[in-house]
Short mmCIF file of C-alpha atoms and ligand atoms in Angstrom, two decimals:
data_model
loop_
_atom_site.label_atom_id
_atom_site.label_comp_id
_atom_site.label_asym_id
_atom_site.label_seq_id
_atom_site.Cartn_x
_atom_site.Cartn_y
_atom_site.Cartn_z
CA UNK A 1 29.27 73.65 -13.24
CA UNK A 2 29.25 69.85 -13.61
CA UNK A 3 28.19 67.46 -10.87
CA UNK A 4 27.33 63.89 -9.94
CA UNK A 5 23.92 63.13 -8.43
CA UNK A 6 24.29 61.33 -5.10
CA UNK A 7 20.66 61.06 -4.03
CA UNK A 8 17.21 62.44 -4.45
CA UNK A 9 14.69 63.34 -1.82
CA UNK A 10 11.43 64.55 -3.32
CA UNK A 11 12.41 67.31 -5.71
CA UNK A 12 15.75 67.93 -4.11
CA UNK A 13 18.97 66.40 -5.30
CA UNK A 14 22.25 66.11 -3.51
CA UNK A 15 24.92 66.75 -6.11
CA UNK A 16 28.64 66.11 -5.67
CA UNK A 17 30.81 68.77 -7.31
CA UNK A 18 34.47 69.68 -7.23
CA UNK A 19 33.53 72.49 -4.86
CA UNK A 20 31.68 70.18 -2.45
CA UNK A 21 28.15 68.81 -2.25
CA UNK A 22 25.22 71.07 -3.10
CA UNK A 23 21.45 70.69 -3.00
CA UNK A 24 19.78 71.37 -6.34
CA UNK A 25 16.34 71.25 -7.89
CA UNK A 26 15.32 70.45 -11.44
CA UNK A 27 14.70 73.32 -13.80
CA UNK A 28 13.54 73.98 -17.33
CA UNK A 29 14.38 71.26 -19.79
CA UNK A 30 15.60 68.86 -17.09
CA UNK A 31 12.24 69.15 -15.34
CA UNK A 32 10.35 68.17 -18.45
CA UNK A 33 12.61 65.24 -19.19
CA UNK A 34 10.61 62.11 -18.66
CA UNK A 35 13.40 60.35 -16.84
CA UNK A 36 14.42 62.99 -14.32
CA UNK A 37 17.73 62.53 -12.57
CA UNK A 38 18.87 59.64 -10.42
CA UNK A 39 21.93 58.70 -8.37
CA UNK A 40 24.89 58.35 -10.68
CA UNK A 41 23.69 60.88 -13.22
CA UNK A 42 26.16 63.45 -14.54
CA UNK A 43 24.41 66.80 -14.57
CA UNK A 44 25.16 70.41 -15.35
CA UNK A 45 24.20 72.96 -12.75
CA UNK A 46 23.13 76.58 -12.93
CA UNK A 47 23.10 78.96 -10.04
CA UNK A 48 20.29 81.43 -9.56
CA UNK A 49 19.06 83.70 -6.80
CA UNK A 50 17.05 80.80 -5.35
CA UNK A 51 19.92 78.30 -5.38
CA UNK A 52 21.36 75.56 -7.55
CA UNK A 53 19.36 74.00 -10.36
CA UNK A 54 20.00 70.99 -12.57
CA UNK A 55 19.87 72.35 -16.10
CA UNK A 56 20.51 69.10 -17.97
CA UNK A 57 21.26 65.43 -17.48
CA UNK A 58 24.06 63.87 -19.55
CA UNK A 59 23.30 60.78 -21.64
CA UNK A 60 23.58 57.62 -19.54
CA UNK A 61 25.97 54.75 -20.13
CA UNK A 62 23.46 52.41 -18.52
CA UNK A 63 20.56 52.65 -16.15
CA UNK A 64 19.17 50.34 -13.56
CA UNK A 65 15.44 50.44 -14.10
CA UNK A 66 12.39 49.29 -12.31
CA UNK A 67 9.37 48.38 -14.33
CA UNK A 68 6.12 49.86 -13.07
CA UNK A 69 3.43 47.21 -12.77
CA UNK A 70 0.50 47.66 -15.11
CA UNK A 71 2.62 48.57 -18.12
CA UNK A 72 3.10 52.18 -17.10
CA UNK A 73 6.68 52.20 -18.24
CA UNK A 74 9.92 52.16 -16.30
CA UNK A 75 11.47 54.22 -13.56
CA UNK A 76 15.20 54.76 -13.44
CA UNK A 77 16.81 53.91 -10.09
CA UNK A 78 20.50 54.56 -10.65
CA UNK A 79 22.66 55.43 -13.64
CA UNK A 80 26.16 54.84 -14.94
CA UNK A 81 27.04 51.82 -12.84
CA UNK A 82 30.33 50.05 -13.53
CA UNK A 83 29.63 46.83 -11.68
CA UNK A 84 27.09 44.81 -9.80
CA UNK A 85 28.62 42.50 -7.20
CA UNK A 86 26.39 39.56 -6.46
CA UNK A 87 27.41 38.30 -3.05
CA UNK A 88 26.96 34.75 -1.76
CA UNK A 89 28.27 32.73 1.16
CA UNK A 90 29.79 29.26 0.82
CA UNK A 91 27.65 28.24 3.80
CA UNK A 92 25.30 29.73 6.39
CA UNK A 93 23.28 30.58 4.38
CA UNK A 94 23.80 27.91 1.73
CA UNK A 95 24.00 29.43 -1.76
CA UNK A 96 20.76 29.28 -3.75
CA UNK A 97 21.96 29.09 -7.34
CA UNK A 98 18.72 30.24 -8.91
CA UNK A 99 18.62 33.32 -6.74
CA UNK A 100 22.19 34.22 -7.66
CA UNK A 101 21.51 33.63 -11.35
CA UNK A 102 18.45 35.83 -11.12
CA UNK A 103 20.55 38.73 -9.81
CA UNK A 104 23.13 38.13 -12.54
CA UNK A 105 20.36 38.25 -15.15
CA UNK A 106 19.12 41.54 -13.71
CA UNK A 107 22.58 43.03 -14.11
CA UNK A 108 22.88 41.70 -17.67
CA UNK A 109 19.40 42.95 -18.57
CA UNK A 110 20.42 46.42 -17.45
CA UNK A 111 23.76 46.26 -19.32
CA UNK A 112 25.77 46.40 -16.12
CA UNK A 113 28.82 44.11 -15.82
CA UNK A 114 28.48 41.63 -12.95
CA UNK A 115 30.96 39.82 -10.73
CA UNK A 116 30.61 37.50 -7.76
CA UNK A 117 31.80 37.76 -4.20
CA UNK A 118 31.90 34.40 -2.47
CA UNK A 119 32.23 34.92 1.28
CA UNK A 120 32.75 32.79 4.39
CA UNK A 121 35.64 30.73 3.07
CA UNK A 122 36.34 29.86 6.70
CA UNK A 123 33.18 27.74 6.81
CA UNK A 124 33.61 25.98 3.47
CA UNK A 125 35.99 26.42 0.51
CA UNK A 126 33.01 26.77 -1.85
CA UNK A 127 34.85 25.15 -4.73
CA UNK A 128 31.86 24.00 -6.75
CA UNK A 129 30.15 27.39 -6.50
CA UNK A 130 33.32 29.23 -7.50
CA UNK A 131 33.99 26.84 -10.38
CA UNK A 132 30.42 27.14 -11.62
CA UNK A 133 30.50 30.93 -11.71
CA UNK A 134 33.97 31.16 -13.28
CA UNK A 135 32.76 28.71 -15.91
CA UNK A 136 29.77 30.94 -16.58
CA UNK A 137 32.22 33.71 -17.41
CA UNK A 138 32.07 35.83 -14.27
CA UNK A 139 34.93 37.22 -12.24
CA UNK A 140 34.78 35.68 -8.80
CA UNK A 141 36.26 37.11 -5.62
CA UNK A 142 36.54 34.38 -2.98
CA UNK A 143 36.81 36.15 0.38
CA UNK A 144 36.53 35.74 4.10
CA UNK A 145 35.41 38.98 5.65
CA UNK A 146 35.99 37.49 9.08
CA UNK A 147 39.73 36.97 8.56
CA UNK A 148 40.27 39.55 5.82
CA UNK A 149 41.42 36.93 3.34
CA UNK A 150 40.98 37.93 -0.30
CA UNK A 151 39.70 41.42 0.43
CA UNK A 152 42.60 43.46 -1.00
CA UNK A 153 42.05 42.80 -4.72
CA UNK A 154 38.30 43.27 -4.30
CA UNK A 155 38.62 46.54 -2.44
CA UNK A 156 41.20 47.80 -4.93
CA UNK A 157 38.68 47.24 -7.69
CA UNK A 158 35.82 48.78 -5.75
CA UNK A 159 37.86 51.94 -5.25
CA UNK A 160 38.13 52.49 -8.98
CA UNK A 161 34.51 51.84 -9.91
CA UNK A 162 30.92 52.77 -9.14
CA UNK A 163 29.36 49.56 -7.93
CA UNK A 164 26.38 47.94 -6.27
CA UNK A 165 26.65 45.06 -3.80
CA UNK A 166 23.61 42.83 -3.72
CA UNK A 167 22.75 39.34 -2.55
CA UNK A 168 20.65 37.40 -0.06
CA UNK A 169 20.61 38.56 3.53
CA UNK A 170 23.09 37.00 5.91
CA UNK A 171 25.89 36.51 3.36
CA UNK A 172 27.98 39.30 4.88
CA UNK A 173 27.23 42.41 2.83
CA UNK A 174 27.16 44.81 5.79
CA UNK A 175 30.28 43.21 7.25
CA UNK A 176 32.05 43.62 3.90
CA UNK A 177 31.10 47.27 3.50
CA UNK A 178 32.14 47.96 7.04
CA UNK A 179 35.54 46.41 6.34
CA UNK A 180 35.80 48.51 3.19
CA UNK A 181 34.97 51.69 5.03
CA UNK A 182 34.14 51.69 8.73
CA UNK A 183 30.82 53.36 9.42
CA UNK A 184 29.59 52.90 5.88
CA UNK A 185 26.75 50.55 6.75
CA UNK A 186 25.32 52.92 9.29
CA UNK A 187 25.39 55.81 6.89
CA UNK A 188 23.59 54.00 4.11
CA UNK A 189 20.90 52.84 6.48
CA UNK A 190 20.37 56.32 7.78
CA UNK A 191 20.00 57.71 4.31
CA UNK A 192 17.64 55.06 3.01
CA UNK A 193 15.47 55.49 6.07
CA UNK A 194 15.24 59.20 5.49
CA UNK A 195 14.24 58.61 1.92
CA UNK A 196 11.48 56.31 3.09
CA UNK A 197 12.40 52.83 1.98
CA UNK A 198 9.39 51.12 0.48
CA UNK A 199 7.13 54.09 0.99
CA UNK A 200 7.70 55.81 -2.31
CA UNK A 201 6.53 54.35 -5.57
CA UNK A 202 10.13 54.58 -6.70
CA UNK A 203 13.05 52.77 -5.16
CA UNK A 204 15.53 55.53 -4.50
CA UNK A 205 19.21 54.89 -4.67
CA UNK A 206 21.97 56.66 -2.81
CA UNK A 207 25.51 57.02 -4.07
CA UNK A 208 28.27 56.97 -1.47
CA UNK A 209 31.70 58.16 -2.61
CA UNK A 210 34.45 56.02 -1.04
CA UNK A 211 37.38 57.59 0.79
CA UNK A 212 40.00 55.99 -1.42
CA UNK A 213 38.10 56.64 -4.68
CA UNK A 214 35.18 54.97 -6.40
CA UNK A 215 31.67 54.86 -5.03
CA UNK A 216 29.00 52.49 -3.86
CA UNK A 217 25.38 52.77 -4.83
CA UNK A 218 22.98 51.72 -2.14
CA UNK A 219 19.79 50.59 -3.84
CA UNK A 220 17.36 49.44 -1.21
CA UNK A 221 15.58 47.32 -3.75
CA UNK A 222 18.00 45.92 -6.28
CA UNK A 223 16.49 42.49 -5.94
CA UNK A 224 12.97 43.95 -6.00
CA UNK A 225 13.67 45.42 -9.40
CA UNK A 226 12.19 42.22 -10.72
CA UNK A 227 12.21 40.94 -14.23
CA UNK A 228 9.46 43.27 -15.36
CA UNK A 229 9.90 44.43 -18.89
CA UNK A 230 12.38 41.80 -19.89
CA UNK A 231 11.35 40.28 -23.19
CA UNK A 232 11.26 36.48 -22.73
CA UNK A 233 12.94 36.16 -26.12
CA UNK A 234 15.86 38.18 -24.81
CA UNK A 235 16.34 36.15 -21.65
CA UNK A 236 18.87 33.75 -23.14
CA UNK A 237 21.04 36.75 -24.02
CA UNK A 238 21.34 37.45 -20.30
CA UNK A 239 23.21 34.15 -19.84
CA UNK A 240 26.63 34.83 -21.38
CA UNK A 241 27.56 31.15 -21.18
CA UNK A 242 24.38 29.84 -22.84
CA UNK A 243 24.25 32.61 -25.44
CA UNK A 244 26.67 31.13 -28.03
CA UNK A 245 24.70 27.86 -28.24
CA UNK A 246 21.69 29.72 -29.66
CA UNK A 247 23.40 29.90 -33.06
CA UNK A 248 23.28 26.10 -33.27
CA UNK A 249 19.55 25.78 -32.55
CA UNK A 250 17.54 24.52 -35.52
CA UNK A 251 14.87 27.22 -35.32
CA UNK A 252 15.62 30.92 -35.06
CA UNK A 253 12.65 31.43 -32.73
CA UNK A 254 13.68 28.55 -30.45
CA UNK A 255 12.73 29.12 -26.82
CA UNK A 256 15.12 26.39 -25.72
CA UNK A 257 12.50 24.32 -23.96
CA UNK A 258 11.17 21.33 -25.89
CA UNK A 259 11.81 22.49 -29.46
CA UNK A 260 13.41 19.89 -31.73
CA UNK A 261 17.04 20.54 -32.54
CA UNK A 262 17.59 22.87 -29.58
CA UNK A 263 21.34 23.15 -29.04
CA UNK A 264 21.04 24.84 -25.66
CA UNK A 265 19.15 21.88 -24.25
CA UNK A 266 21.54 19.42 -25.90
CA UNK A 267 24.66 21.20 -24.61
CA UNK A 268 23.20 21.31 -21.10
CA UNK A 269 23.70 17.55 -20.92
CA UNK A 270 27.43 17.57 -21.52
CA UNK A 271 28.19 21.01 -22.75
CA UNK A 272 30.38 24.00 -22.18
CA UNK A 273 28.10 25.25 -19.40
CA UNK A 274 26.63 23.71 -16.28
CA UNK A 275 23.20 22.13 -16.41
CA UNK A 276 22.12 24.17 -13.40
CA UNK A 277 22.57 27.36 -15.42
CA UNK A 278 20.15 26.02 -18.03
CA UNK A 279 17.81 25.10 -15.20
CA UNK A 280 17.88 28.72 -14.00
CA UNK A 281 17.05 29.85 -17.53
CA UNK A 282 13.99 27.60 -17.58
CA UNK A 283 12.77 28.80 -14.21
CA UNK A 284 13.18 32.47 -15.09
CA UNK A 285 11.53 31.98 -18.48
CA UNK A 286 8.52 30.39 -16.82
CA UNK A 287 8.38 33.33 -14.46
CA UNK A 288 8.50 35.84 -17.32
CA UNK A 289 5.79 33.96 -19.16
CA UNK A 290 3.53 34.17 -16.16
CA UNK A 291 3.87 37.95 -15.82
CA UNK A 292 0.91 39.96 -17.07
CA UNK A 293 1.00 41.26 -20.63
CA UNK A 294 2.28 44.74 -21.10
CA UNK A 295 0.37 47.42 -22.90
CA UNK A 296 2.93 49.71 -24.37
P1 GDP B 1 24.16 40.85 5.33
O1 GDP B 1 22.78 40.48 5.76
O2 GDP B 1 24.46 40.32 3.97
O3 GDP B 1 24.47 42.30 5.45
O4 GDP B 1 25.16 40.04 6.31
P2 GDP B 1 25.93 40.55 7.63
O5 GDP B 1 27.09 41.40 7.25
O6 GDP B 1 24.95 41.11 8.58
O7 GDP B 1 26.52 39.16 8.16
C1 GDP B 1 25.68 38.10 8.57
C2 GDP B 1 26.44 37.24 9.56
O8 GDP B 1 27.55 36.60 8.93
C3 GDP B 1 27.03 38.05 10.71
O9 GDP B 1 26.85 37.32 11.89
C4 GDP B 1 28.50 38.16 10.36
O10 GDP B 1 29.31 38.28 11.50
C5 GDP B 1 28.73 36.84 9.67
N1 GDP B 1 29.88 36.86 8.74
C6 GDP B 1 30.24 37.83 7.86
N2 GDP B 1 31.36 37.49 7.19
C7 GDP B 1 31.70 36.27 7.64
C8 GDP B 1 32.79 35.37 7.32
O11 GDP B 1 33.66 35.61 6.47
N3 GDP B 1 32.79 34.16 7.97
C9 GDP B 1 31.84 33.84 8.90
N4 GDP B 1 31.94 32.64 9.50
N5 GDP B 1 30.84 34.67 9.24
C10 GDP B 1 30.77 35.86 8.62
ZN1 ZN B 2 17.18 26.28 -28.55
#
């Protein structure tokens, strides 16, 4: 039997199958697999006298990973995500561009498509934020959870995909999820509490199938995933709008800081992307450079 892993608690997995949810443990080959199973994994199940067991985990399309400090490798958090929604508010709280860009980079670094939700249109139209993000190549959903404006196209998309909603606190994430499916917020909080948010060495994720189709993945620590393990040389690739300029840099190993003939820096002055995106690149690069060396 095939199934979809919804959550893990210790060695027990909740697995969604056509016949309903079952609790399963890892067995045999799956147990020896370094990566174990996480929310979003497609697994095959065997039934024995002692209950259901996960016999194997299907290859992943992508995986959200957390780097373990001290160079001890990575831990998968959730697999096979279709979309990361980075949520911001036009005001209250004011958008912090670098924080939003950081979340977008995390999605890119994990090969997960990202889109933006810009909430609280009733407080401010948020035109410059929306324009900036569209220009960077992202789909933007301008919404007002309070009045319901703009929610239909967003919810339609969420019901056909497996997605994560992340963003600073206070932007309206819980309100949004509650509008999507009443009671949802409560449920995710209950589950993450049971799993012991912050207590485990791993950040556990929980997948919540939506009534009208699709699913949400509740990852208590998406923003804690950090930039561990990201090669500083690969950072520019996580900025889809800055990426094409790299071909015009004079040196192939350009870090796009002070190198002569750097096209990224030159384009930032009057180029196809916004200077603040380049600024985010510089800040994140400095952060990566200050992380301890890895020993793998
Ligand atoms: P979270 O921390 O991201 O989960 O944000 P919440 O959903 O808890 O919302 C934070 C505050 O913003 C709450 O007081 C909400 O009522 C309020 N809020 C949510 N959506 C809107 C909106 O569209 N407009 C306004 N003005 N307030 C909103
Ligand atoms: Zn350069």
